[in-house]
């Protein structure tokens, strides 16, 4: 490898490059921090935190960091383990005797380490908690009704609920909330004075980013999404000024300003591989050698070990990465939903600072994105496929027969009602249109995730609709979620006005 470049010498022209890439990816606002040898060599804001008001992004602009929060939960557990208050390999059931999962063996054996490295056997089940009013205790109680799709410890599968449980265990052994532990044991000693735990707090600050999503090639503002209940998995909000301190601590073996926050051995375990995983699509390195530690992904990069984690929550995308051997750390925060740009910029900066070839990550990603959008080509030169419409079997029942309240013991209640002559499902205060496809089959559109999935209603022995099943999970081997009707035809109301349900 070429001699490592230091300081801003390797980043000449970086501001112009970032601005060009933001324009190409239509990202409204972005902030970047670069750390080298425990010094912050770059800390810069680009674009707008609020387009309508013309407010610029600064080094103090607060963004949601999403799942980059997970590393804070893992560190909090590690600190308590150092102090003997928590055993990472002790079954969770020994702390919570009533703890129960769907799989009896997992119930007895799962540990906080299993949760922190995503080997619980559970698929995501994100819609179960997303936008719900459930408490952490209520979500934990419902775990027993969420089916796994893999054997316990057999495969890495990303799982937000398990991180919430890990945070709840941190609360239990510390006799304090997860938020208080992270604040007192991490934020305060690291001087992360602007970081906090809720988008409700964010909007009370003087310098915060508005969340955006791309609609018809334009960045449009969307509402903040409060995910406080699932907080240990992704609710932290911060800025690059604070996050630069976080990265400095990571590459300095758990020490910050001569304070030993966590033991060197524990931090090394947090940064070490625990499970092989498929994360290469995130960093585009195509090494097929990614693994997951405790709250961090690990992957080879230019011959060195890169430790990193992304974060995506409504209207925000974050990326935190560092190469311990080279003492380089990078944080990129943005206010656009699901954009790959933070990763592309981080990789570009790493390439520059490591010396050698600088890959055009952004151009490659744009090319792949455009290729994926290409329509199906004609089957032969000058010949196109005929426009054949699928055969639609008409409804044999009135739409009124499908309305009512349906329930799954883990997911809770979903209410199906009529809105201006069309079926809509209301779940966790979100409304999803139901479009008739064939006889008792409908299509459910979950706009917040841009997912279309099938819903199949079933009739009971009395000829009335008694339940429906729908695919809300997309990992291999997952099953449909079955919602059983809890109302009868005489008790329910058949319609609801927009935003107002009746008979639920």
CSV table of C-alpha atoms in Angstrom, one decimal:
chain,number,residue,atom,x,y,z
A,1,UNK,CA,0.0,0.0,0.0
A,2,UNK,CA,1.2,3.5,-0.8
A,3,UNK,CA,2.5,5.7,2.0
A,4,UNK,CA,-0.4,6.9,4.1
A,5,UNK,CA,-1.3,10.5,3.4
A,6,UNK,CA,-2.0,12.7,6.4
A,7,UNK,CA,-4.1,15.8,7.2
A,8,UNK,CA,-6.0,17.9,4.6
A,9,UNK,CA,-3.2,17.3,2.1
A,10,UNK,CA,-5.0,14.2,0.9
A,11,UNK,CA,-8.4,16.0,0.8
A,12,UNK,CA,-7.7,18.8,-1.6
A,13,UNK,CA,-10.9,19.5,-3.6
A,14,UNK,CA,-13.0,17.4,-1.3
A,15,UNK,CA,-15.6,20.2,-0.8
A,16,UNK,CA,-16.3,20.5,-4.5
A,17,UNK,CA,-16.5,16.7,-4.8
A,18,UNK,CA,-19.0,16.4,-2.1
A,19,UNK,CA,-21.2,19.2,-3.4
A,20,UNK,CA,-21.1,17.5,-6.9
A,21,UNK,CA,-22.2,14.2,-5.5
A,22,UNK,CA,-24.9,15.7,-3.4
A,23,UNK,CA,-26.3,17.3,-6.6
A,24,UNK,CA,-26.1,13.9,-8.4
A,25,UNK,CA,-27.9,12.1,-5.6
A,26,UNK,CA,-30.3,15.0,-4.9
A,27,UNK,CA,-29.3,15.1,-1.2
A,28,UNK,CA,-30.5,18.3,0.5
A,29,UNK,CA,-28.1,18.4,3.4
A,30,UNK,CA,-25.0,16.6,4.6
A,31,UNK,CA,-22.3,16.9,7.2
A,32,UNK,CA,-18.9,15.2,7.3
A,33,UNK,CA,-16.3,14.7,10.0
A,34,UNK,CA,-12.9,13.1,9.5
A,35,UNK,CA,-10.6,12.1,12.3
A,36,UNK,CA,-6.9,11.2,11.9
A,37,UNK,CA,-4.5,10.2,14.8
A,38,UNK,CA,-7.1,11.4,17.4
A,39,UNK,CA,-7.3,14.8,15.7
A,40,UNK,CA,-10.3,16.2,13.8
A,41,UNK,CA,-8.9,17.3,10.5
A,42,UNK,CA,-12.3,18.0,8.8
A,43,UNK,CA,-15.7,19.0,10.1
A,44,UNK,CA,-18.0,20.6,7.5
A,45,UNK,CA,-21.6,21.0,6.7
A,46,UNK,CA,-23.0,21.1,3.2
A,47,UNK,CA,-26.4,22.0,1.6
A,48,UNK,CA,-29.5,22.8,3.6
A,49,UNK,CA,-30.9,21.5,6.9
A,50,UNK,CA,-34.2,23.2,5.9
A,51,UNK,CA,-34.8,23.9,2.2
A,52,UNK,CA,-37.9,26.1,2.6
A,53,UNK,CA,-36.2,28.4,5.0
A,54,UNK,CA,-32.8,28.3,3.3
A,55,UNK,CA,-31.0,27.2,6.5
A,56,UNK,CA,-27.5,25.7,5.9
A,57,UNK,CA,-26.1,22.6,7.5
A,58,UNK,CA,-23.4,23.4,10.1
A,59,UNK,CA,-21.1,21.2,12.2
A,60,UNK,CA,-23.7,21.5,14.9
A,61,UNK,CA,-26.7,20.5,12.9
A,62,UNK,CA,-28.5,17.6,14.6
A,63,UNK,CA,-29.5,14.5,12.4
A,64,UNK,CA,-31.1,11.2,13.4
A,65,UNK,CA,-28.3,8.6,13.3
A,66,UNK,CA,-30.7,5.6,13.2
A,67,UNK,CA,-29.1,2.2,13.7
A,68,UNK,CA,-25.7,3.7,14.4
A,69,UNK,CA,-27.3,3.9,17.8
A,70,UNK,CA,-26.7,0.2,18.2
A,71,UNK,CA,-23.0,0.7,18.9
A,72,UNK,CA,-23.9,2.9,21.9
A,73,UNK,CA,-26.2,0.1,23.3
A,74,UNK,CA,-23.4,-2.5,22.9
A,75,UNK,CA,-20.9,-0.2,24.6
A,76,UNK,CA,-23.3,0.5,27.5
A,77,UNK,CA,-23.6,-3.3,28.0
A,78,UNK,CA,-19.8,-3.6,27.8
A,79,UNK,CA,-19.2,-1.0,30.4
A,80,UNK,CA,-21.6,-2.7,32.8
A,81,UNK,CA,-20.0,-6.1,32.0
A,82,UNK,CA,-16.6,-4.6,32.9
A,83,UNK,CA,-18.0,-3.6,36.3
A,84,UNK,CA,-19.5,-7.1,36.9
A,85,UNK,CA,-23.1,-5.8,36.8
A,86,UNK,CA,-23.9,-7.7,33.6
A,87,UNK,CA,-22.7,-11.0,32.1
A,88,UNK,CA,-22.8,-10.9,28.3
A,89,UNK,CA,-23.1,-14.7,28.2
A,90,UNK,CA,-25.6,-15.3,31.0
A,91,UNK,CA,-29.1,-16.3,29.7
A,92,UNK,CA,-31.5,-13.4,29.7
A,93,UNK,CA,-34.1,-15.6,31.5
A,94,UNK,CA,-31.9,-15.6,34.6
A,95,UNK,CA,-32.4,-11.8,34.8
A,96,UNK,CA,-36.1,-11.9,33.7
A,97,UNK,CA,-37.7,-15.2,34.8
A,98,UNK,CA,-40.8,-14.4,32.8
A,99,UNK,CA,-38.9,-13.8,29.5
A,100,UNK,CA,-40.3,-15.9,26.7
A,101,UNK,CA,-39.7,-16.3,23.0
A,102,UNK,CA,-41.5,-18.5,20.5
A,103,UNK,CA,-38.7,-21.0,20.4
A,104,UNK,CA,-38.4,-22.7,23.8
A,105,UNK,CA,-34.7,-23.4,23.5
A,106,UNK,CA,-34.0,-19.8,22.6
A,107,UNK,CA,-36.0,-18.7,25.6
A,108,UNK,CA,-33.8,-20.7,27.9
A,109,UNK,CA,-30.4,-19.9,26.3
A,110,UNK,CA,-30.4,-16.5,24.6
A,111,UNK,CA,-27.9,-14.0,26.0
A,112,UNK,CA,-27.4,-10.3,25.6
A,113,UNK,CA,-24.4,-11.2,23.4
A,114,UNK,CA,-26.7,-13.2,21.1
A,115,UNK,CA,-28.9,-10.1,20.9
A,116,UNK,CA,-26.1,-7.7,20.2
A,117,UNK,CA,-24.7,-9.8,17.3
A,118,UNK,CA,-28.1,-10.6,15.7
A,119,UNK,CA,-28.2,-14.4,16.1
A,120,UNK,CA,-31.6,-14.8,17.7
A,121,UNK,CA,-33.2,-16.7,14.8
A,122,UNK,CA,-35.9,-14.1,14.4
A,123,UNK,CA,-36.5,-12.2,11.2
A,124,UNK,CA,-37.0,-8.4,11.5
A,125,UNK,CA,-40.7,-8.2,12.5
A,126,UNK,CA,-40.3,-4.4,12.2
A,127,UNK,CA,-43.9,-3.7,11.4
A,128,UNK,CA,-44.9,-5.1,14.8
A,129,UNK,CA,-43.3,-2.2,16.6
A,130,UNK,CA,-43.1,0.5,13.9
A,131,UNK,CA,-45.2,3.5,14.8
A,132,UNK,CA,-47.0,1.6,17.6
A,133,UNK,CA,-47.9,2.9,21.0
A,134,UNK,CA,-46.6,-0.2,22.8
A,135,UNK,CA,-44.2,0.2,25.7
A,136,UNK,CA,-40.9,-1.7,25.9
A,137,UNK,CA,-42.4,-4.1,28.4
A,138,UNK,CA,-45.4,-4.8,26.1
A,139,UNK,CA,-43.1,-5.5,23.1
A,140,UNK,CA,-41.0,-7.9,25.2
A,141,UNK,CA,-44.2,-9.7,26.3
A,142,UNK,CA,-45.2,-10.2,22.6
A,143,UNK,CA,-41.9,-11.8,21.6
A,144,UNK,CA,-43.4,-15.2,22.5
A,145,UNK,CA,-45.7,-14.9,19.5
A,146,UNK,CA,-43.1,-13.9,16.9
A,147,UNK,CA,-42.0,-16.9,14.9
A,148,UNK,CA,-38.3,-17.4,14.0
A,149,UNK,CA,-37.4,-18.5,10.5
A,150,UNK,CA,-33.9,-19.8,11.4
A,151,UNK,CA,-32.6,-21.9,14.3
A,152,UNK,CA,-31.2,-20.1,17.3
A,153,UNK,CA,-27.6,-19.0,16.7
A,154,UNK,CA,-27.6,-20.6,13.2
A,155,UNK,CA,-27.6,-17.4,11.1
A,156,UNK,CA,-27.0,-13.7,11.3
A,157,UNK,CA,-30.3,-11.8,10.9
A,158,UNK,CA,-30.7,-8.1,11.6
A,159,UNK,CA,-33.1,-7.7,14.5
A,160,UNK,CA,-34.2,-4.3,16.0
A,161,UNK,CA,-36.4,-5.7,18.7
A,162,UNK,CA,-33.6,-7.8,20.2
A,163,UNK,CA,-31.6,-4.6,20.6
A,164,UNK,CA,-34.4,-3.0,22.4
A,165,UNK,CA,-34.4,-6.0,24.8
A,166,UNK,CA,-30.7,-5.6,25.3
A,167,UNK,CA,-31.2,-2.0,26.2
A,168,UNK,CA,-34.0,-3.0,28.6
A,169,UNK,CA,-31.5,-5.4,30.2
A,170,UNK,CA,-29.1,-2.5,30.6
A,171,UNK,CA,-31.8,-0.7,32.4
A,172,UNK,CA,-32.6,-3.6,34.7
A,173,UNK,CA,-29.0,-4.2,35.9
A,174,UNK,CA,-28.2,-0.5,36.3
A,175,UNK,CA,-31.5,0.4,38.0
A,176,UNK,CA,-31.7,3.3,35.6
A,177,UNK,CA,-33.1,3.9,32.1
A,178,UNK,CA,-31.1,3.0,29.0
A,179,UNK,CA,-31.1,6.8,28.1
A,180,UNK,CA,-29.6,7.7,31.5
A,181,UNK,CA,-26.9,5.0,31.2
A,182,UNK,CA,-25.9,6.2,27.7
A,183,UNK,CA,-26.1,9.9,28.8
A,184,UNK,CA,-24.0,9.4,32.0
A,185,UNK,CA,-21.6,6.7,31.0
A,186,UNK,CA,-21.0,7.7,27.3
A,187,UNK,CA,-22.3,11.1,26.2
A,188,UNK,CA,-21.1,13.1,29.2
A,189,UNK,CA,-17.5,11.7,29.5
A,190,UNK,CA,-17.1,12.0,25.7
A,191,UNK,CA,-18.3,15.6,25.7
A,192,UNK,CA,-21.2,14.8,23.4
A,193,UNK,CA,-23.2,17.7,24.7
A,194,UNK,CA,-25.7,18.0,21.8
A,195,UNK,CA,-26.6,14.3,21.5
A,196,UNK,CA,-30.0,13.1,22.7
A,197,UNK,CA,-32.6,10.3,22.4
A,198,UNK,CA,-35.8,11.6,20.7
A,199,UNK,CA,-36.8,13.6,17.6
A,200,UNK,CA,-39.2,15.4,20.0
A,201,UNK,CA,-36.1,16.8,21.7
A,202,UNK,CA,-34.4,17.5,18.4
A,203,UNK,CA,-37.1,19.9,17.3
A,204,UNK,CA,-36.6,22.0,20.4
A,205,UNK,CA,-33.0,22.7,19.3
A,206,UNK,CA,-31.9,25.8,17.3
A,207,UNK,CA,-29.9,23.8,14.7
A,208,UNK,CA,-31.5,20.6,13.4
A,209,UNK,CA,-32.1,19.0,10.0
A,210,UNK,CA,-35.6,18.5,8.5
A,211,UNK,CA,-36.1,14.9,7.2
A,212,UNK,CA,-36.6,14.5,3.4
A,213,UNK,CA,-37.6,11.8,0.9
A,214,UNK,CA,-37.2,11.8,-2.9
A,215,UNK,CA,-40.6,12.2,-4.7
A,216,UNK,CA,-40.5,12.6,-8.5
A,217,UNK,CA,-36.8,13.5,-8.3
A,218,UNK,CA,-37.4,16.2,-5.7
A,219,UNK,CA,-36.5,16.3,-2.0
A,220,UNK,CA,-39.8,16.7,-0.1
A,221,UNK,CA,-40.1,17.1,3.7
A,222,UNK,CA,-41.7,14.3,5.7
A,223,UNK,CA,-42.8,14.1,9.4
A,224,UNK,CA,-40.3,13.1,12.0
A,225,UNK,CA,-40.7,9.6,13.2
A,226,UNK,CA,-40.6,9.0,16.9
A,227,UNK,CA,-39.1,5.7,17.7
A,228,UNK,CA,-38.4,6.3,21.4
A,229,UNK,CA,-39.8,2.9,22.5
A,230,UNK,CA,-37.3,1.0,20.3
A,231,UNK,CA,-34.7,3.5,21.3
A,232,UNK,CA,-31.7,1.2,22.0
A,233,UNK,CA,-31.9,0.1,18.4
A,234,UNK,CA,-32.0,3.5,16.7
A,235,UNK,CA,-33.3,6.6,18.4
A,236,UNK,CA,-30.1,8.7,19.0
A,237,UNK,CA,-29.8,12.1,17.3
A,238,UNK,CA,-26.4,13.8,17.1
A,239,UNK,CA,-24.2,16.0,15.0
A,240,UNK,CA,-20.7,15.6,13.5
A,241,UNK,CA,-19.1,17.6,16.3
A,242,UNK,CA,-20.2,15.0,18.9
A,243,UNK,CA,-19.8,12.0,16.6
A,244,UNK,CA,-16.2,13.0,15.9
A,245,UNK,CA,-15.6,12.5,19.7
A,246,UNK,CA,-17.3,9.1,19.4
A,247,UNK,CA,-14.9,8.0,16.6
A,248,UNK,CA,-11.9,9.3,18.4
A,249,UNK,CA,-12.8,7.2,21.4
A,250,UNK,CA,-13.2,4.1,19.2
A,251,UNK,CA,-9.8,4.3,17.7
A,252,UNK,CA,-8.1,5.2,21.0
A,253,UNK,CA,-8.8,1.8,22.6
A,254,UNK,CA,-11.6,3.0,24.9
A,255,UNK,CA,-9.8,6.1,26.2
A,256,UNK,CA,-11.0,9.7,25.9
A,257,UNK,CA,-9.1,12.6,27.4
A,258,UNK,CA,-7.3,10.2,29.6
A,259,UNK,CA,-10.6,8.7,30.8
A,260,UNK,CA,-10.9,4.9,30.6
A,261,UNK,CA,-14.5,4.6,29.5
A,262,UNK,CA,-14.3,0.8,28.9
A,263,UNK,CA,-11.6,-1.7,29.1
A,264,UNK,CA,-9.4,-2.2,26.0
A,265,UNK,CA,-10.3,-5.9,26.0
A,266,UNK,CA,-14.0,-5.3,26.0
A,267,UNK,CA,-13.8,-2.7,23.2
A,268,UNK,CA,-11.7,-5.2,21.2
A,269,UNK,CA,-14.5,-7.8,21.7
A,270,UNK,CA,-17.1,-5.3,20.6
A,271,UNK,CA,-15.0,-4.6,17.4
A,272,UNK,CA,-14.4,-8.3,16.7
A,273,UNK,CA,-16.3,-10.6,14.4
A,274,UNK,CA,-19.0,-12.7,16.1
A,275,UNK,CA,-21.2,-13.7,13.1
A,276,UNK,CA,-20.6,-13.9,9.4
A,277,UNK,CA,-23.1,-11.7,7.6
A,278,UNK,CA,-24.1,-10.3,4.3
A,279,UNK,CA,-23.3,-6.6,4.5
A,280,UNK,CA,-21.3,-6.2,1.4
A,281,UNK,CA,-24.2,-4.5,-0.4
A,282,UNK,CA,-23.8,-1.6,2.1
A,283,UNK,CA,-20.1,-0.9,1.5
A,284,UNK,CA,-20.0,-2.1,-2.1
A,285,UNK,CA,-16.6,-3.7,-1.5
A,286,UNK,CA,-17.7,-7.1,-3.0
A,287,UNK,CA,-15.3,-8.9,-0.6
A,288,UNK,CA,-18.0,-11.4,0.7
A,289,UNK,CA,-16.1,-11.3,3.9
A,290,UNK,CA,-18.3,-9.2,6.1
A,291,UNK,CA,-19.0,-10.0,9.7
A,292,UNK,CA,-20.8,-8.5,12.7
A,293,UNK,CA,-19.4,-7.8,16.1
A,294,UNK,CA,-21.4,-6.1,18.9
A,295,UNK,CA,-23.2,-3.1,17.4
A,296,UNK,CA,-20.6,-2.9,14.6
A,297,UNK,CA,-20.0,-4.5,11.2
A,298,UNK,CA,-16.5,-5.5,10.3
A,299,UNK,CA,-15.1,-5.8,6.8
A,300,UNK,CA,-11.7,-5.7,5.0
A,301,UNK,CA,-11.0,-2.5,3.2
A,302,UNK,CA,-7.8,-1.8,1.2
A,303,UNK,CA,-6.0,-4.5,3.2
A,304,UNK,CA,-7.1,-3.2,6.6
A,305,UNK,CA,-10.0,-3.9,9.0
A,306,UNK,CA,-12.8,-1.5,8.7
A,307,UNK,CA,-15.4,-1.2,11.5
A,308,UNK,CA,-18.6,0.6,10.6
A,309,UNK,CA,-22.4,0.9,11.0
A,310,UNK,CA,-25.0,2.7,9.0
A,311,UNK,CA,-28.3,4.2,10.1
A,312,UNK,CA,-31.6,4.7,8.3
A,313,UNK,CA,-34.7,6.2,9.8
A,314,UNK,CA,-37.5,8.2,8.1
A,315,UNK,CA,-35.8,11.1,6.3
A,316,UNK,CA,-32.2,10.4,7.5
A,317,UNK,CA,-29.2,8.3,6.5
A,318,UNK,CA,-26.0,8.0,8.5
A,319,UNK,CA,-22.7,6.2,8.2
A,320,UNK,CA,-20.0,5.9,10.9
A,321,UNK,CA,-16.7,4.1,10.0
A,322,UNK,CA,-13.1,3.8,11.1
A,323,UNK,CA,-10.0,1.8,10.3
A,324,UNK,CA,-8.3,1.2,13.6
A,325,UNK,CA,-4.8,0.3,12.2
A,326,UNK,CA,-4.6,3.6,10.3
A,327,UNK,CA,-6.3,5.7,13.0
A,328,UNK,CA,-8.8,7.1,10.6
A,329,UNK,CA,-12.5,7.7,11.3
A,330,UNK,CA,-15.2,9.2,9.2
A,331,UNK,CA,-18.8,10.2,10.1
A,332,UNK,CA,-21.3,11.3,7.4
A,333,UNK,CA,-24.8,12.4,8.3
A,334,UNK,CA,-27.6,13.3,5.8
A,335,UNK,CA,-31.2,14.3,5.8
A,336,UNK,CA,-32.4,12.2,2.9
A,337,UNK,CA,-34.2,8.9,3.3
A,338,UNK,CA,-32.3,5.8,2.3
A,339,UNK,CA,-29.5,7.5,0.2
A,340,UNK,CA,-26.2,5.5,-0.3
A,341,UNK,CA,-24.3,8.8,-0.5
A,342,UNK,CA,-22.9,8.7,3.1
A,343,UNK,CA,-21.2,5.4,2.4
A,344,UNK,CA,-19.9,6.5,-1.0
A,345,UNK,CA,-18.4,9.7,0.5
A,346,UNK,CA,-16.8,7.8,3.4
A,347,UNK,CA,-15.2,5.3,1.0
A,348,UNK,CA,-14.0,8.1,-1.3
A,349,UNK,CA,-12.3,9.8,1.7
A,350,UNK,CA,-10.8,6.6,2.9
A,351,UNK,CA,-9.3,6.0,-0.5
A,352,UNK,CA,-7.7,9.4,-0.6
A,353,UNK,CA,-6.3,9.1,2.9
A,354,UNK,CA,-4.9,5.6,2.4
A,355,UNK,CA,-3.2,6.5,-0.8
A,356,UNK,CA,-3.2,4.4,-4.0
A,357,UNK,CA,-6.2,4.1,-6.3
A,358,UNK,CA,-9.2,6.2,-5.6
A,359,UNK,CA,-12.3,4.3,-6.7
A,360,UNK,CA,-15.2,6.2,-8.2
A,361,UNK,CA,-17.8,4.7,-5.9
A,362,UNK,CA,-20.5,7.2,-6.7
A,363,UNK,CA,-20.3,6.7,-10.4
A,364,UNK,CA,-20.5,3.0,-10.0
A,365,UNK,CA,-23.5,3.2,-7.7
A,366,UNK,CA,-25.3,5.6,-10.0
A,367,UNK,CA,-24.7,3.2,-12.9
A,368,UNK,CA,-26.1,0.3,-11.0
A,369,UNK,CA,-29.1,2.3,-9.9
A,370,UNK,CA,-29.9,3.3,-13.5
A,371,UNK,CA,-29.4,-0.3,-14.7
A,372,UNK,CA,-31.9,-1.5,-12.2
A,373,UNK,CA,-34.5,1.0,-13.5
A,374,UNK,CA,-34.2,-0.1,-17.1
A,375,UNK,CA,-37.5,-1.5,-18.4
A,376,UNK,CA,-37.8,-5.1,-19.7
A,377,UNK,CA,-36.5,-5.2,-23.3
A,378,UNK,CA,-38.4,-6.6,-26.3
A,379,UNK,CA,-38.2,-10.4,-26.6
A,380,UNK,CA,-36.7,-10.1,-30.1
A,381,UNK,CA,-35.7,-7.3,-32.4
A,382,UNK,CA,-38.7,-5.2,-33.3
A,383,UNK,CA,-41.0,-7.4,-31.2
A,384,UNK,CA,-42.6,-6.6,-27.9
A,385,UNK,CA,-44.6,-8.7,-25.5
A,386,UNK,CA,-48.3,-8.3,-25.9
A,387,UNK,CA,-50.2,-6.4,-23.3
A,388,UNK,CA,-51.9,-9.2,-21.4
A,389,UNK,CA,-54.0,-8.3,-18.4
A,390,UNK,CA,-54.2,-10.8,-15.5
A,391,UNK,CA,-57.5,-12.5,-15.2
A,392,UNK,CA,-59.4,-10.9,-12.3
A,393,UNK,CA,-61.9,-13.1,-10.5
A,394,UNK,CA,-64.7,-10.8,-9.3
A,395,UNK,CA,-65.7,-10.4,-5.7
A,396,UNK,CA,-68.5,-12.8,-4.6
A,397,UNK,CA,-68.9,-10.8,-1.3
A,398,UNK,CA,-69.7,-7.2,-0.7
A,399,UNK,CA,-66.7,-5.2,0.6
A,400,UNK,CA,-68.7,-4.7,3.8
A,401,UNK,CA,-68.1,-8.3,4.6
A,402,UNK,CA,-64.4,-7.8,4.9
A,403,UNK,CA,-64.6,-4.9,7.3
A,404,UNK,CA,-63.9,-5.4,11.0
A,405,UNK,CA,-61.1,-5.8,13.6
A,406,UNK,CA,-58.5,-8.6,13.2
A,407,UNK,CA,-55.8,-9.5,15.7
A,408,UNK,CA,-52.5,-11.3,15.9
A,409,UNK,CA,-51.2,-11.9,19.4
A,410,UNK,CA,-47.8,-10.5,18.5
A,411,UNK,CA,-48.6,-7.8,16.0
A,412,UNK,CA,-51.9,-6.6,17.7
A,413,UNK,CA,-55.0,-5.3,16.0
A,414,UNK,CA,-55.5,-4.3,12.4
A,415,UNK,CA,-58.8,-2.7,11.5
A,416,UNK,CA,-60.2,-3.1,8.0
A,417,UNK,CA,-62.8,-0.4,7.0
A,418,UNK,CA,-64.4,1.3,4.0
A,419,UNK,CA,-63.2,4.7,3.0
A,420,UNK,CA,-65.1,6.3,0.0
A,421,UNK,CA,-65.9,2.9,-1.3
A,422,UNK,CA,-62.4,1.4,-1.0
A,423,UNK,CA,-61.0,-0.9,1.7
A,424,UNK,CA,-58.3,0.4,3.9
A,425,UNK,CA,-56.4,-1.3,6.7
A,426,UNK,CA,-55.4,0.7,9.8
A,427,UNK,CA,-52.5,-0.6,11.8
A,428,UNK,CA,-50.3,1.2,14.4
A,429,UNK,CA,-52.1,4.4,13.4
A,430,UNK,CA,-51.1,4.0,9.8
A,431,UNK,CA,-53.5,3.5,6.9
A,432,UNK,CA,-52.8,1.1,4.0
A,433,UNK,CA,-55.0,0.8,0.9
A,434,UNK,CA,-56.3,-2.7,0.1
A,435,UNK,CA,-56.8,-3.3,-3.6
A,436,UNK,CA,-58.9,-6.3,-4.8
A,437,UNK,CA,-56.9,-8.7,-6.9
A,438,UNK,CA,-58.8,-12.0,-7.2
A,439,UNK,CA,-61.8,-13.3,-5.3
A,440,UNK,CA,-60.7,-13.3,-1.6
A,441,UNK,CA,-57.2,-11.9,-2.4
A,442,UNK,CA,-56.2,-8.3,-2.1
A,443,UNK,CA,-53.0,-6.3,-2.3
A,444,UNK,CA,-51.8,-4.3,0.7
A,445,UNK,CA,-49.7,-1.2,0.0
A,446,UNK,CA,-47.4,-0.1,2.9
A,447,UNK,CA,-46.4,3.3,1.6
A,448,UNK,CA,-43.9,4.1,4.4
A,449,UNK,CA,-41.7,1.2,3.3
A,450,UNK,CA,-42.9,1.2,-0.4
A,451,UNK,CA,-44.0,-2.4,-0.1
A,452,UNK,CA,-46.8,-4.2,-1.9
A,453,UNK,CA,-47.8,-7.5,-0.4
A,454,UNK,CA,-50.7,-9.9,-0.7
A,455,UNK,CA,-53.6,-10.3,1.7
A,456,UNK,CA,-55.8,-13.4,1.6
A,457,UNK,CA,-59.0,-13.5,3.5
A,458,UNK,CA,-60.6,-16.8,4.6
A,459,UNK,CA,-64.2,-17.8,5.2
A,460,UNK,CA,-65.4,-19.6,8.3
A,461,UNK,CA,-67.9,-22.5,8.3
A,462,UNK,CA,-70.7,-20.0,8.5
A,463,UNK,CA,-69.6,-18.4,5.2
A,464,UNK,CA,-68.5,-15.2,6.9
A,465,UNK,CA,-64.9,-13.7,6.7
A,466,UNK,CA,-63.1,-15.0,9.8
A,467,UNK,CA,-59.4,-14.1,9.3
A,468,UNK,CA,-56.7,-13.1,6.8
A,469,UNK,CA,-53.1,-13.8,6.2
A,470,UNK,CA,-50.4,-11.5,4.8
A,471,UNK,CA,-46.7,-11.6,4.2
A,472,UNK,CA,-45.1,-8.9,6.3
A,473,UNK,CA,-41.7,-10.5,6.4
A,474,UNK,CA,-39.3,-11.0,3.5
A,475,UNK,CA,-36.4,-13.0,4.8
A,476,UNK,CA,-36.1,-16.6,3.4
A,477,UNK,CA,-38.3,-19.1,5.3
A,478,UNK,CA,-40.7,-16.6,6.9
A,479,UNK,CA,-44.4,-17.3,7.2
A,480,UNK,CA,-47.4,-15.2,6.6
A,481,UNK,CA,-48.8,-13.4,9.6
A,482,UNK,CA,-52.4,-14.5,10.4
A,483,UNK,CA,-54.9,-12.0,11.8
A,484,UNK,CA,-58.1,-13.5,13.3
A,485,UNK,CA,-61.3,-11.6,13.3
A,486,UNK,CA,-62.5,-10.5,16.8
A,487,UNK,CA,-65.8,-8.9,15.8
A,488,UNK,CA,-68.9,-10.4,14.3
A,489,UNK,CA,-71.1,-9.0,11.6
A,490,UNK,CA,-73.7,-7.6,14.0
A,491,UNK,CA,-71.3,-5.7,16.3
A,492,UNK,CA,-69.1,-4.0,13.8
A,493,UNK,CA,-69.6,-0.8,11.8
A,494,UNK,CA,-68.8,-1.1,8.1
A,495,UNK,CA,-67.2,2.1,7.4
A,496,UNK,CA,-65.0,4.8,8.8
A,497,UNK,CA,-64.3,8.4,7.8
A,498,UNK,CA,-60.8,9.5,6.8
A,499,UNK,CA,-58.6,9.4,9.9
A,500,UNK,CA,-61.5,8.3,12.1
A,501,UNK,CA,-62.4,4.6,12.8
A,502,UNK,CA,-65.7,3.3,14.1
A,503,UNK,CA,-66.4,0.0,15.9
A,504,UNK,CA,-62.7,-0.7,16.5
